[in-house]
PDB file of C-alpha atoms in Angstrom:
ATOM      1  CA  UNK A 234     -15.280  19.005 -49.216  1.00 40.00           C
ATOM      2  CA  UNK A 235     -15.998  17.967 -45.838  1.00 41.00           C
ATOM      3  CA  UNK A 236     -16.644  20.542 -42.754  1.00 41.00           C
ATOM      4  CA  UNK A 237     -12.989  20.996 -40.937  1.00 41.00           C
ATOM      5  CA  UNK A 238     -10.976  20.585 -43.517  1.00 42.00           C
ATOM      6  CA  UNK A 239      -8.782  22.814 -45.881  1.00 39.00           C
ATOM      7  CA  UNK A 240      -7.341  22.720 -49.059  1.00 37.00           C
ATOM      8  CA  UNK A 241      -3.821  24.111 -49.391  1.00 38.00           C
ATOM      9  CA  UNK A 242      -1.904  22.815 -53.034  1.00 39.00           C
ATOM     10  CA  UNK A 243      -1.531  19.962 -53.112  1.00 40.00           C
ATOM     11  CA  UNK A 244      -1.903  19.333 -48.946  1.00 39.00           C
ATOM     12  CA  UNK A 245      -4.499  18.211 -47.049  1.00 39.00           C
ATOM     13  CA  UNK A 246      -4.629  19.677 -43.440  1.00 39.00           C
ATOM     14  CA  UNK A 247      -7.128  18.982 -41.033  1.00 41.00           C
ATOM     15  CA  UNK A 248      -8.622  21.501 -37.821  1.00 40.00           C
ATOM     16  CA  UNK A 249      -9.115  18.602 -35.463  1.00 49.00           C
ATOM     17  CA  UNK A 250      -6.294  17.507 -33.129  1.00 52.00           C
ATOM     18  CA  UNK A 251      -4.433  14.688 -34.579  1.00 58.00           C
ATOM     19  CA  UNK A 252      -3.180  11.876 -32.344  1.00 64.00           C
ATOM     20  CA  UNK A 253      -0.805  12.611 -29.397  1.00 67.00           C
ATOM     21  CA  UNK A 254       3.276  11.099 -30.131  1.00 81.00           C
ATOM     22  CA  UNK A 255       3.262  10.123 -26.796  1.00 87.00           C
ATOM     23  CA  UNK A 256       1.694   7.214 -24.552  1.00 93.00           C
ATOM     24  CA  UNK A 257       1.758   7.075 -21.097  1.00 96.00           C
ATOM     25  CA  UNK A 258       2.576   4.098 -18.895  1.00 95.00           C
ATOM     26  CA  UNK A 259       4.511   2.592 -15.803  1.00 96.00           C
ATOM     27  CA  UNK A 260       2.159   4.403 -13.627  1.00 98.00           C
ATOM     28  CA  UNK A 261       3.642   4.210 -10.212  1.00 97.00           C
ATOM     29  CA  UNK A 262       2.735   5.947  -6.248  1.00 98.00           C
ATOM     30  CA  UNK A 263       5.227   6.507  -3.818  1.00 96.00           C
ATOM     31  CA  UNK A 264       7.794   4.944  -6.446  1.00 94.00           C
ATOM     32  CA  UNK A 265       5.433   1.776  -5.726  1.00 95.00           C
ATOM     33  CA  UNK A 266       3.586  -0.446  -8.212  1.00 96.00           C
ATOM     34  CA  UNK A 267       0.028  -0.700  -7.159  1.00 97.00           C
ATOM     35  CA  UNK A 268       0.644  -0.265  -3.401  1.00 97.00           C
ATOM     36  CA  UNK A 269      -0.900  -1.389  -0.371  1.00 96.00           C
ATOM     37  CA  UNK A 270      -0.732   0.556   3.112  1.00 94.00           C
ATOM     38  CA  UNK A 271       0.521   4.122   1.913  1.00 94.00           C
ATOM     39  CA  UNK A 272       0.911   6.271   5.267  1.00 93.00           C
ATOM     40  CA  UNK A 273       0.623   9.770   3.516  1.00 94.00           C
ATOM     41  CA  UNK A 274      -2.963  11.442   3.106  1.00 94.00           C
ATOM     42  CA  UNK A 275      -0.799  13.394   0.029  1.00 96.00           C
ATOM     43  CA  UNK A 276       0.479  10.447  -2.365  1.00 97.00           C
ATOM     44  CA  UNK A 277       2.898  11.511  -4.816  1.00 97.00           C
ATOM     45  CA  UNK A 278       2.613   9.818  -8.354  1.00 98.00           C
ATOM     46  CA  UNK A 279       4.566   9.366 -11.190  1.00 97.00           C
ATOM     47  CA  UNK A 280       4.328   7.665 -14.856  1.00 97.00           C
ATOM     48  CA  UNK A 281       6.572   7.574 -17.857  1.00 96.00           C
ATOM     49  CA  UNK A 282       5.902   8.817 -21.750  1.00 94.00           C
ATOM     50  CA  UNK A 283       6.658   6.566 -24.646  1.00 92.00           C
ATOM     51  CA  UNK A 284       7.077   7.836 -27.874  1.00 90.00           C
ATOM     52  CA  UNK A 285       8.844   6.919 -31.447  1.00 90.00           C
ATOM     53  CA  UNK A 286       9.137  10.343 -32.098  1.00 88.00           C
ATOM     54  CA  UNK A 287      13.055  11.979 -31.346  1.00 89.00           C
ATOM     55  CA  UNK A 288      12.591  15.083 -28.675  1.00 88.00           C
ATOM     56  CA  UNK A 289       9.198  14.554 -27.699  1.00 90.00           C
ATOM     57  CA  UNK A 290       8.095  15.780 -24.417  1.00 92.00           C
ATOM     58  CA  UNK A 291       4.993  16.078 -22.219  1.00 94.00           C
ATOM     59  CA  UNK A 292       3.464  19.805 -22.473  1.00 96.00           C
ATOM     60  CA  UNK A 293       0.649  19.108 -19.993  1.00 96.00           C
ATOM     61  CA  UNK A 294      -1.258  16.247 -18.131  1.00 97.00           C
ATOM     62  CA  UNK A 295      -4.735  15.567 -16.621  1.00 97.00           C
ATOM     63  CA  UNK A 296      -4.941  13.000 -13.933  1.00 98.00           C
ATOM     64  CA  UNK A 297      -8.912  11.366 -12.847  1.00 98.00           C
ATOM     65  CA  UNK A 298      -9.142   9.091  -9.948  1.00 98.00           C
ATOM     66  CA  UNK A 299     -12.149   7.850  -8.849  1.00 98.00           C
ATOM     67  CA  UNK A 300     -13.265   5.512  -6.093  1.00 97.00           C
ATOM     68  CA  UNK A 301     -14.378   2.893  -8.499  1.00 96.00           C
ATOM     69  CA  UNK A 302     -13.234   1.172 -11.115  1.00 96.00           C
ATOM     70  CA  UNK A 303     -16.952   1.833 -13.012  1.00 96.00           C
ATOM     71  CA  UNK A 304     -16.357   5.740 -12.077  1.00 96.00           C
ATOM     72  CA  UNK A 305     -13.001   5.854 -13.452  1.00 96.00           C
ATOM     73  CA  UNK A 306     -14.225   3.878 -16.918  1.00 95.00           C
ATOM     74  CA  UNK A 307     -16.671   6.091 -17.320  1.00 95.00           C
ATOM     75  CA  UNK A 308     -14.498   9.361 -17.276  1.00 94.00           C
ATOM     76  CA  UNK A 309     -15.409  10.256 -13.593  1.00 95.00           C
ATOM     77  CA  UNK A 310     -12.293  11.249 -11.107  1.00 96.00           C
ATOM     78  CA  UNK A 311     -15.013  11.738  -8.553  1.00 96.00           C
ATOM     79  CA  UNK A 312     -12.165  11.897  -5.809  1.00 98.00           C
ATOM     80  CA  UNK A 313      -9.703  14.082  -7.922  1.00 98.00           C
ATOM     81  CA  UNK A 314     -10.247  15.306 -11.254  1.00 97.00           C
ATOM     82  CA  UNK A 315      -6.772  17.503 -12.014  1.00 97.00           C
ATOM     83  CA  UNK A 316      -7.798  19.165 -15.020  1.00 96.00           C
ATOM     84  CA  UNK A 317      -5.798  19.898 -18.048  1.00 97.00           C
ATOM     85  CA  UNK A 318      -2.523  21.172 -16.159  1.00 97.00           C
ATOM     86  CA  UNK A 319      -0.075  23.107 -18.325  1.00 97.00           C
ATOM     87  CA  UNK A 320       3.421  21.177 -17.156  1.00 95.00           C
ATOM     88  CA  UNK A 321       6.727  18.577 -18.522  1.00 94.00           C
ATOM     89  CA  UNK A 322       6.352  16.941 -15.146  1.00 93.00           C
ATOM     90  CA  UNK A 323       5.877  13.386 -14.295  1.00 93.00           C
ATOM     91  CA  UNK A 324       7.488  12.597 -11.704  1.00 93.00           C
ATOM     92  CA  UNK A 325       6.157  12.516  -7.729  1.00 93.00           C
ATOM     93  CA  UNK A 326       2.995  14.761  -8.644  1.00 97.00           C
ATOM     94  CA  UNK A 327       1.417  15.558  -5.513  1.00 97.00           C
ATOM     95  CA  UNK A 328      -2.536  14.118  -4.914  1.00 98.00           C
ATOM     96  CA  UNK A 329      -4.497  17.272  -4.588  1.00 97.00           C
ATOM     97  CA  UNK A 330      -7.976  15.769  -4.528  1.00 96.00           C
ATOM     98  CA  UNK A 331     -10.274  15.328  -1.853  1.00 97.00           C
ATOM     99  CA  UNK A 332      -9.402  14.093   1.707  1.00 97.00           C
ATOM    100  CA  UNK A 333      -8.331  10.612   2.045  1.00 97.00           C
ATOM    101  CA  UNK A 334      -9.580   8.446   4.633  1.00 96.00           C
ATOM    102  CA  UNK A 335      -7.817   5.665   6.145  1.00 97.00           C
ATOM    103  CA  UNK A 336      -8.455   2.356   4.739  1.00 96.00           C
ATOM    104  CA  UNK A 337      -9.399   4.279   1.107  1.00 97.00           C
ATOM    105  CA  UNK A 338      -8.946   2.093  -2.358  1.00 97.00           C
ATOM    106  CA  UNK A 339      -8.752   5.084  -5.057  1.00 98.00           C
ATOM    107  CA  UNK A 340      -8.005   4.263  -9.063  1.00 98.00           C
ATOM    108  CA  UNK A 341      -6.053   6.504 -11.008  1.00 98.00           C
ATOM    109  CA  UNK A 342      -5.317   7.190 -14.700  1.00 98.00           C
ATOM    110  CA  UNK A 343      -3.400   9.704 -16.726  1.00 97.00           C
ATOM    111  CA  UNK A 344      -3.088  11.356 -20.273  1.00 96.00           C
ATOM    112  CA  UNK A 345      -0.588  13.803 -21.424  1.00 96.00           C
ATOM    113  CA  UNK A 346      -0.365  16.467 -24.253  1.00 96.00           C
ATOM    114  CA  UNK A 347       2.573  15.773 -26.481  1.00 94.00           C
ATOM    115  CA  UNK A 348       4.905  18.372 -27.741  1.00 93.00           C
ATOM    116  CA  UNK A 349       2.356  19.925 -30.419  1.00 93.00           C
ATOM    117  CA  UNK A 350      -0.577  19.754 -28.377  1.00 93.00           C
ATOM    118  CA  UNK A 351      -2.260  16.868 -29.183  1.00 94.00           C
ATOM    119  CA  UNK A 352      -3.737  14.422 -25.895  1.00 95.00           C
ATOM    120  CA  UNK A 353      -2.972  10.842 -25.746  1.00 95.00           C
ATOM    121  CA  UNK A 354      -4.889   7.889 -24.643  1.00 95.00           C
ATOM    122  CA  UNK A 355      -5.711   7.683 -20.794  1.00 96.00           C
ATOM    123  CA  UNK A 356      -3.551   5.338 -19.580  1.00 96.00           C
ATOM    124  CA  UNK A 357      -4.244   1.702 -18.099  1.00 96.00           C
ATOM    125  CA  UNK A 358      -5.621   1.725 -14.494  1.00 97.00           C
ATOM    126  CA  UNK A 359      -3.583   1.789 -11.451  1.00 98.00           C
ATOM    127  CA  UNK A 360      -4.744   2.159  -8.030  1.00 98.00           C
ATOM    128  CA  UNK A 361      -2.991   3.004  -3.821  1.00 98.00           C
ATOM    129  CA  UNK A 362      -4.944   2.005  -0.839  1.00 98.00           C
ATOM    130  CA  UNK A 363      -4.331   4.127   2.064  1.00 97.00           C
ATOM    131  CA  UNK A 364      -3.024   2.485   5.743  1.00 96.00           C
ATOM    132  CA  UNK A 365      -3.787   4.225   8.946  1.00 96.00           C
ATOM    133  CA  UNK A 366      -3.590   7.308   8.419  1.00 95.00           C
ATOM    134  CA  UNK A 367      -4.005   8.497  12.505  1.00 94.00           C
ATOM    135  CA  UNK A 368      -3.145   7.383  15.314  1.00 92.00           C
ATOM    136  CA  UNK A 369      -6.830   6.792  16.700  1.00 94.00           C
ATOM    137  CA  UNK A 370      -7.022   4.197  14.073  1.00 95.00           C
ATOM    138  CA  UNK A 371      -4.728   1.528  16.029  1.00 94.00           C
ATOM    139  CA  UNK A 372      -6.460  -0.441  18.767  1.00 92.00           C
ATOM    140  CA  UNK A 373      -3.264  -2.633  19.174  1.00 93.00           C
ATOM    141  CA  UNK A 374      -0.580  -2.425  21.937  1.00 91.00           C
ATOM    142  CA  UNK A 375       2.549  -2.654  21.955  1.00 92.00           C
ATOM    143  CA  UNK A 376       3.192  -6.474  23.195  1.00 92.00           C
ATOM    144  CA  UNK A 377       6.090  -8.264  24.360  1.00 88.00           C
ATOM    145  CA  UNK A 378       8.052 -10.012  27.310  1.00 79.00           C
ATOM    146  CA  UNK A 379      10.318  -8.348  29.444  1.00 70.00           C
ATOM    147  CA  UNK A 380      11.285 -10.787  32.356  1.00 74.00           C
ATOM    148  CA  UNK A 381      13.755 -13.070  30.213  1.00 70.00           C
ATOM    149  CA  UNK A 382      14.857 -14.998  27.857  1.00 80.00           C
ATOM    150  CA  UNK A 383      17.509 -12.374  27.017  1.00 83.00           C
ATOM    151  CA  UNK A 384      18.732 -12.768  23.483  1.00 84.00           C
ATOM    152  CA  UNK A 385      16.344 -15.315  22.347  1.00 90.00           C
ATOM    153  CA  UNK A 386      13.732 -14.882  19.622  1.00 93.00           C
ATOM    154  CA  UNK A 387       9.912 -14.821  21.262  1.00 94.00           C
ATOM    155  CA  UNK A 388       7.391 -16.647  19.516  1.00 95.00           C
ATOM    156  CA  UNK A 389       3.444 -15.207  19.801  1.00 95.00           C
ATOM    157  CA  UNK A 390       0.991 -17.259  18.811  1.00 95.00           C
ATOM    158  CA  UNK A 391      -3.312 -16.137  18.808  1.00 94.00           C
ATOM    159  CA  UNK A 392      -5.975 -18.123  17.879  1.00 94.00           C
ATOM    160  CA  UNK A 393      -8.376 -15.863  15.658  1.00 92.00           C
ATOM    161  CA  UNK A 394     -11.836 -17.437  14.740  1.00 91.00           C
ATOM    162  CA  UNK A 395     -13.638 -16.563  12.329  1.00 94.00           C
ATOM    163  CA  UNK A 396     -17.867 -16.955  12.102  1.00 89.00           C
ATOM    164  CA  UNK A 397     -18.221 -16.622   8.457  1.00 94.00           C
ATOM    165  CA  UNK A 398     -16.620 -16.349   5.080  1.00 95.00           C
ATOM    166  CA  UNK A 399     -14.250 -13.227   4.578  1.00 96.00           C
ATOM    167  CA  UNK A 400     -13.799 -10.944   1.543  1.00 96.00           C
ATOM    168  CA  UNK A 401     -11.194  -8.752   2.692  1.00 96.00           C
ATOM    169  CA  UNK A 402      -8.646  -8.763   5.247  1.00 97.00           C
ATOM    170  CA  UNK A 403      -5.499  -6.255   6.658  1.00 97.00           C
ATOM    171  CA  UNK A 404      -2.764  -7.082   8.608  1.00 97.00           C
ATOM    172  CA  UNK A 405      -1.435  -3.936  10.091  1.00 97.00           C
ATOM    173  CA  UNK A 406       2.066  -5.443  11.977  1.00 97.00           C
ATOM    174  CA  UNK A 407       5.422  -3.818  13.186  1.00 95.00           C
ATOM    175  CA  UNK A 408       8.003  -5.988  14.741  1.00 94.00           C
ATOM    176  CA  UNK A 409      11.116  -4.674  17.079  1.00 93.00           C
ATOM    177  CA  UNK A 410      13.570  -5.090  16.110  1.00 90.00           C
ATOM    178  CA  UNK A 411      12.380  -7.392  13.035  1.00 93.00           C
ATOM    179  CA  UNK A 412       9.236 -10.285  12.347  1.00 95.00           C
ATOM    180  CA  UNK A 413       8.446 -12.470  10.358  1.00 96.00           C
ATOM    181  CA  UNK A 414       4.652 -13.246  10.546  1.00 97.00           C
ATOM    182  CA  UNK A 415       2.692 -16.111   9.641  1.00 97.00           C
ATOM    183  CA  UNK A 416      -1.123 -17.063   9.313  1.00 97.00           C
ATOM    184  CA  UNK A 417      -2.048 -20.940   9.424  1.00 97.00           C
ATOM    185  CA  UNK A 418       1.156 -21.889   9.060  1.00 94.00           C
ATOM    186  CA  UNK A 419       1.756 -19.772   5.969  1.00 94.00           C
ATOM    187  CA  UNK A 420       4.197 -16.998   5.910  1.00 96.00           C
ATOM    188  CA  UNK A 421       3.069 -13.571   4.546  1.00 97.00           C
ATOM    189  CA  UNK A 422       4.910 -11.799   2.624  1.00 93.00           C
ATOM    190  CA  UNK A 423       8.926 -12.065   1.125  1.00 91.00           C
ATOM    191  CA  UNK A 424      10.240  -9.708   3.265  1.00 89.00           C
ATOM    192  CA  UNK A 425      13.551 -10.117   5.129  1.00 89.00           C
ATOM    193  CA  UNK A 426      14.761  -7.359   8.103  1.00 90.00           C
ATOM    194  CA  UNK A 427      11.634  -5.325   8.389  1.00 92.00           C
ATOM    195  CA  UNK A 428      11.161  -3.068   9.502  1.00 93.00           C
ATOM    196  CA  UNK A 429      13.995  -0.860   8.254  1.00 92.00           C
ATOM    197  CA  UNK A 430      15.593   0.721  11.119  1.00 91.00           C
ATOM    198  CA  UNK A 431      14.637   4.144  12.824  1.00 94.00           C
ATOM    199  CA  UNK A 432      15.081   6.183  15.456  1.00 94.00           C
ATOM    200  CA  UNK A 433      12.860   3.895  17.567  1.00 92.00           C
ATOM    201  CA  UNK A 434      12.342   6.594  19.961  1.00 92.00           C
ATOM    202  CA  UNK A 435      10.665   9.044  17.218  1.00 94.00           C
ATOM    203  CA  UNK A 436       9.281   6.408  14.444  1.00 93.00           C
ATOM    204  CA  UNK A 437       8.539   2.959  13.812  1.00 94.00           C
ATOM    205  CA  UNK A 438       7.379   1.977  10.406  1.00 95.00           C
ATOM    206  CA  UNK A 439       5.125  -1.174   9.988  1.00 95.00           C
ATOM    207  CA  UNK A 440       4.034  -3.132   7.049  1.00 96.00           C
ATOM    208  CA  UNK A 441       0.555  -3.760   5.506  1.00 97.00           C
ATOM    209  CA  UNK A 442      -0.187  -6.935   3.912  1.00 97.00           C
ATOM    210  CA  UNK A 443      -3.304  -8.727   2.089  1.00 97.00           C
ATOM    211  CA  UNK A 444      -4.087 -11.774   4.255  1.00 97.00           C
ATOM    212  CA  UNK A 445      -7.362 -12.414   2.841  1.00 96.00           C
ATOM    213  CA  UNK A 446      -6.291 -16.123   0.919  1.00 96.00           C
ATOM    214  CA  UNK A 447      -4.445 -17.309   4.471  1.00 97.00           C
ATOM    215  CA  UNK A 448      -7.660 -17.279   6.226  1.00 97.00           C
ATOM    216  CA  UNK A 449     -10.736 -19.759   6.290  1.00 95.00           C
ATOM    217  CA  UNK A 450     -13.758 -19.747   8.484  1.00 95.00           C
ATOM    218  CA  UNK A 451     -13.457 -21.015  11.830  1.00 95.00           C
ATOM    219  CA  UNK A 452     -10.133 -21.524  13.759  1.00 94.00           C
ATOM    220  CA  UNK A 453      -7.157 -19.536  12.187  1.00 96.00           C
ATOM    221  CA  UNK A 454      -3.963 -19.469  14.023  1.00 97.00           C
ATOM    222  CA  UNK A 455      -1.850 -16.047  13.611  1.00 97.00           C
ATOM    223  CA  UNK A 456       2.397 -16.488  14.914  1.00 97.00           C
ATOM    224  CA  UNK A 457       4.993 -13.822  14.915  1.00 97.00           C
ATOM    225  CA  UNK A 458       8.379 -14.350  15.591  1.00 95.00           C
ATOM    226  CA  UNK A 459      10.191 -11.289  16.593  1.00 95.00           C
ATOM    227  CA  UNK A 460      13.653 -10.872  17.241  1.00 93.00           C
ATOM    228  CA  UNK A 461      16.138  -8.332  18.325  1.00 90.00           C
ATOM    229  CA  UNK A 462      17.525  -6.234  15.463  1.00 89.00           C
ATOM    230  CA  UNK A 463      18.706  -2.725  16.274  1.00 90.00           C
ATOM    231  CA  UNK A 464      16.507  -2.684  18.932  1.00 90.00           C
ATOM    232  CA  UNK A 465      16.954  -5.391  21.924  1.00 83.00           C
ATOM    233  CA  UNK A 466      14.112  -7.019  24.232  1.00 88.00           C
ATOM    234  CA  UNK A 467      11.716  -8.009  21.246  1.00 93.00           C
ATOM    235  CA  UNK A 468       8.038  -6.817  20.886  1.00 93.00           C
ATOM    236  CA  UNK A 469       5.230  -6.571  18.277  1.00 95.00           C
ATOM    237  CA  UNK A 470       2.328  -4.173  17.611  1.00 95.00           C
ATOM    238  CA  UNK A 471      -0.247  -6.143  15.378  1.00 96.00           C
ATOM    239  CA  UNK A 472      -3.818  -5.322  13.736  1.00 96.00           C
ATOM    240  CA  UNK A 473      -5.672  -7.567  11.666  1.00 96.00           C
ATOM    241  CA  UNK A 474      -8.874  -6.172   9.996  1.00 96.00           C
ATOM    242  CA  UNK A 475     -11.728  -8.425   8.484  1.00 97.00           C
ATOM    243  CA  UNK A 476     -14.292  -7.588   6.221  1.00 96.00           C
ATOM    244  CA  UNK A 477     -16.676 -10.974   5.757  1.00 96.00           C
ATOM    245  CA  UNK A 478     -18.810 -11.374   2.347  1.00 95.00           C
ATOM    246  CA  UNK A 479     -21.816 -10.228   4.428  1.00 95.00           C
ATOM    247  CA  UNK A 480     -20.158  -6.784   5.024  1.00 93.00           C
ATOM    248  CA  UNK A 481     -19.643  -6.733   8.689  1.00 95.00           C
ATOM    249  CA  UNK A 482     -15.865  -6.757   9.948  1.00 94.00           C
ATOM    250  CA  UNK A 483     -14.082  -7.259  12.673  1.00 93.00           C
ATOM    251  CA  UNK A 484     -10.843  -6.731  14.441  1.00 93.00           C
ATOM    252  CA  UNK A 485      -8.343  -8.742  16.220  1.00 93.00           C
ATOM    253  CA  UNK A 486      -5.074  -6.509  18.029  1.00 92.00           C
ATOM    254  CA  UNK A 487      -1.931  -7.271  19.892  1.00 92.00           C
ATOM    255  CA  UNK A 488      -3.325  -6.856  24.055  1.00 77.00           C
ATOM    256  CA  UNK A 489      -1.442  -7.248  26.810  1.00 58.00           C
ATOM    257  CA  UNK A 490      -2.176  -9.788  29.867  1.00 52.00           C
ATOM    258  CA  UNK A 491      -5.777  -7.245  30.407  1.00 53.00           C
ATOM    259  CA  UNK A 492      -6.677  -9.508  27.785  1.00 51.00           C
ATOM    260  CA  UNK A 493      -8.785 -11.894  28.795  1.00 53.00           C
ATOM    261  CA  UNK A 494      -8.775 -15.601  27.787  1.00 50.00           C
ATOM    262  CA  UNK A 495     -10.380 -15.667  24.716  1.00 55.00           C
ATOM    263  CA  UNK A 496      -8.586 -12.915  23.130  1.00 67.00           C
ATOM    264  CA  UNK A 497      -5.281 -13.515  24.572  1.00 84.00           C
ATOM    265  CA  UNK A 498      -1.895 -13.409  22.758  1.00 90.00           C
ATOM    266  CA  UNK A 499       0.275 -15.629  24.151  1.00 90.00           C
ATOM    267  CA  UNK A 500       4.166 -15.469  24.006  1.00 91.00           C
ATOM    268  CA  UNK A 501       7.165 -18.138  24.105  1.00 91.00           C
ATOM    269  CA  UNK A 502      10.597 -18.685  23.490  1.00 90.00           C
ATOM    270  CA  UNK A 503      11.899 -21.197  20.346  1.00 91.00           C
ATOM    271  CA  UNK A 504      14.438 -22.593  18.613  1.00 94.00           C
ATOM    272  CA  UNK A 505      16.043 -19.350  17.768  1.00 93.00           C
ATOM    273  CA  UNK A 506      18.189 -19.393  21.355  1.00 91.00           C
ATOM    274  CA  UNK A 507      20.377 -16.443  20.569  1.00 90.00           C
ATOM    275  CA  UNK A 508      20.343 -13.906  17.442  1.00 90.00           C
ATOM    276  CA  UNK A 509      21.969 -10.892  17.045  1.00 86.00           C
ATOM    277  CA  UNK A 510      22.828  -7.919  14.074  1.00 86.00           C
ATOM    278  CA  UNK A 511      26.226  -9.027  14.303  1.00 87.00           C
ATOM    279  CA  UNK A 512      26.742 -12.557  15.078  1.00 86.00           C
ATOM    280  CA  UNK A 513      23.804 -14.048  13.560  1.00 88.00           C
ATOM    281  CA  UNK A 514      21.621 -16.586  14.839  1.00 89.00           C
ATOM    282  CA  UNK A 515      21.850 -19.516  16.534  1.00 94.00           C
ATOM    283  CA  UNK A 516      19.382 -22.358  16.410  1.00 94.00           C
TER     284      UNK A 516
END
C-alpha cells in the first residue's frame, strides 16, 4: 500500500490535500483592469472565485507580488508576500506590502482555500503601476492664458525632440475644465470630459497615459486643447516622462513664459470659438 494512504471498506481516502473547488480570476485594482497611474501608495484589490461546486466559498487567500514578472513565476512576492490569511474576502483587499514608490510596476497573483481547505491554482498575472504619488514629483506648472479670448477653446502646441530611441514614456496631464491631448497628430486615449469634475479649489484629478508608440526620435509635436468645463478661463498642467532604450530619461513639463525658447509651450486660440457645459460648442 503506498505511504499516505488508508484503507477504509471498500474506500480509498487519501492524507494529502486534494484539489481546491474553486479558481480564481478577474483579478482587478482599484476596480481597474491592469491599471496605469494609480494615485494611492495603499491599492485595494479584488478577484472573483469560480467554482462548479453549489455553496462554495473562499476560506482563506494568499496574495505574492513581486517587482518582476521572473520573481513572481518563481514564487517570490518580494514586494508583498500576504501569507496564508484566514478570510471569505475578495473584494478591495488593502496592499500591505512594502512602500510604493512613485512610478513603481508591481505584479500580483492570488490563490484561495476553498470551503474544505484545499488551495487552488495561483491565478494568471495581473499587475498596477503607481502615478505620482507626491507632490515633489511634478515639475509642471499650471499653464494657460488669461488676457482673452473669453469662451474660446486654447490650443497649446510644444515641440519635444527626442535624441534617441525610447522604451518607455508617461504622460502625466490634467486639463481645466476638460482636454483632449494629442502627440504627432495622434490623439491619446478614448476619453471624453476628463477630468471628472471637483472641487477645483481642493482637488484636481489628472490622467496617466502610455505614449510610448506616438513618439519617434527626433521632432515630436505634443497639442492640447483645453476648454472650459465647470471651470472657466482654460489651463493645463502637463508632464511627459521618457525612458530611451539606453536607460537615461528625460522630462518635458507645462512652463510658463520663464521658459525660454527652446522649451517653450506656446498657446492659441482655434476653431472651437465658443463652448460651454450648457450650450455646447460652436465651431
Amino acid at each position: 500500500m503506498r505511504p499516505g494512504w488508508l484503507l477504509a471498506g471498500a474506500f480509498v481516502f487519501s492524507s494529502a490535500a486534494l484539489p481546491a473547488a474553486v479558481t480564481v480570476k478577474d483579478l482587478r485594482c482599484e476596480y481597474a483592469v491592469n491599471p496605469l497611474g494609480i494615485g494611492t501608495a495603499q491599492p485595494r484589490l479584488s478577484w472573483v472565485l469560480e467554482s462548479d461546486r453549489r455553496g462554495e466559498r473562499q476560506t482563506a487567500y494568499q496574495i505574492l507580488v513581486a517587482g518582476s514578472e521572473e520573481a513572481l513565476r518563481a514564487g517570490r512576492g518580494d514586494v508583498w508576500d500576504s501569507g496564508r490569511v484566514a478570510s471569505a474576502d475578495s473584494i478591495q483587499v488593502e496592499y500591505r506590502g512594502k512602500p510604493l514608490a512613485s512610478r513603481q510596476r508591481c505584479y500580483w497573483k492570488v490563490r484561495a482555500w476553498d470551503r474544505d481547505g484545499n488551495p487552488s491554482p495561483y491565478s494568471e498575472t495581473a499587475w498596477w503601476e503607481t502615478a505620482l504619488l507626491s507632490p515633489r514629483d511634478w515639475k509642471a506648472g499650471w499653464l494657460g492664458f488669461t488676457p482673452g479670448w473669453p469662451g474660446r477653446a486654447l490650443y497649446f502646441r510644444y515641440d519635444m525632440p527626442l535624441a534617441k530611441p525610447v522604451r518607455q514614456a508617461r504622460a502625466y496631464i490634467a486639463g481645466l475644465g476638460y482636454y483632449e491631448l494629442r502627440i504627432n497628430g495622434v490623439r491619446i486615449g478614448d476619453r471624453v470630459l476628463d477630468p471628472a469634475p471637483t472641487d477645483y479649489s481642493k482637488r484636481v484629478l489628472y490622467s496617466t497615459y502610455d505614449v510610448a508608440a506616438a513618439l519617434r526620435t527626433g521632432a515630436n509635436t505634443v497639442g492640447v486643447i483645453a476648454g472650459n468645463g465647470w471651470y472657466g478661463m482654460p489651463k493645463i498642467l502637463a508632464q511627459l516622462e521618457v525612458v530611451y532604450e539606453d536607460g537615461s530619461a528625460a522630462s518635458f513639463f507645462t512652463r510658463g513664459i520663464e521658459a525660454d525658447v527652446q522649451d517653450r509651450w506656446y498657446v492659441t486660440s482655434g476653431p472651437i470659438v465658443a463652448n460651454s457645459i450648457y450650450d455646447g460648442e460652436v465651431y
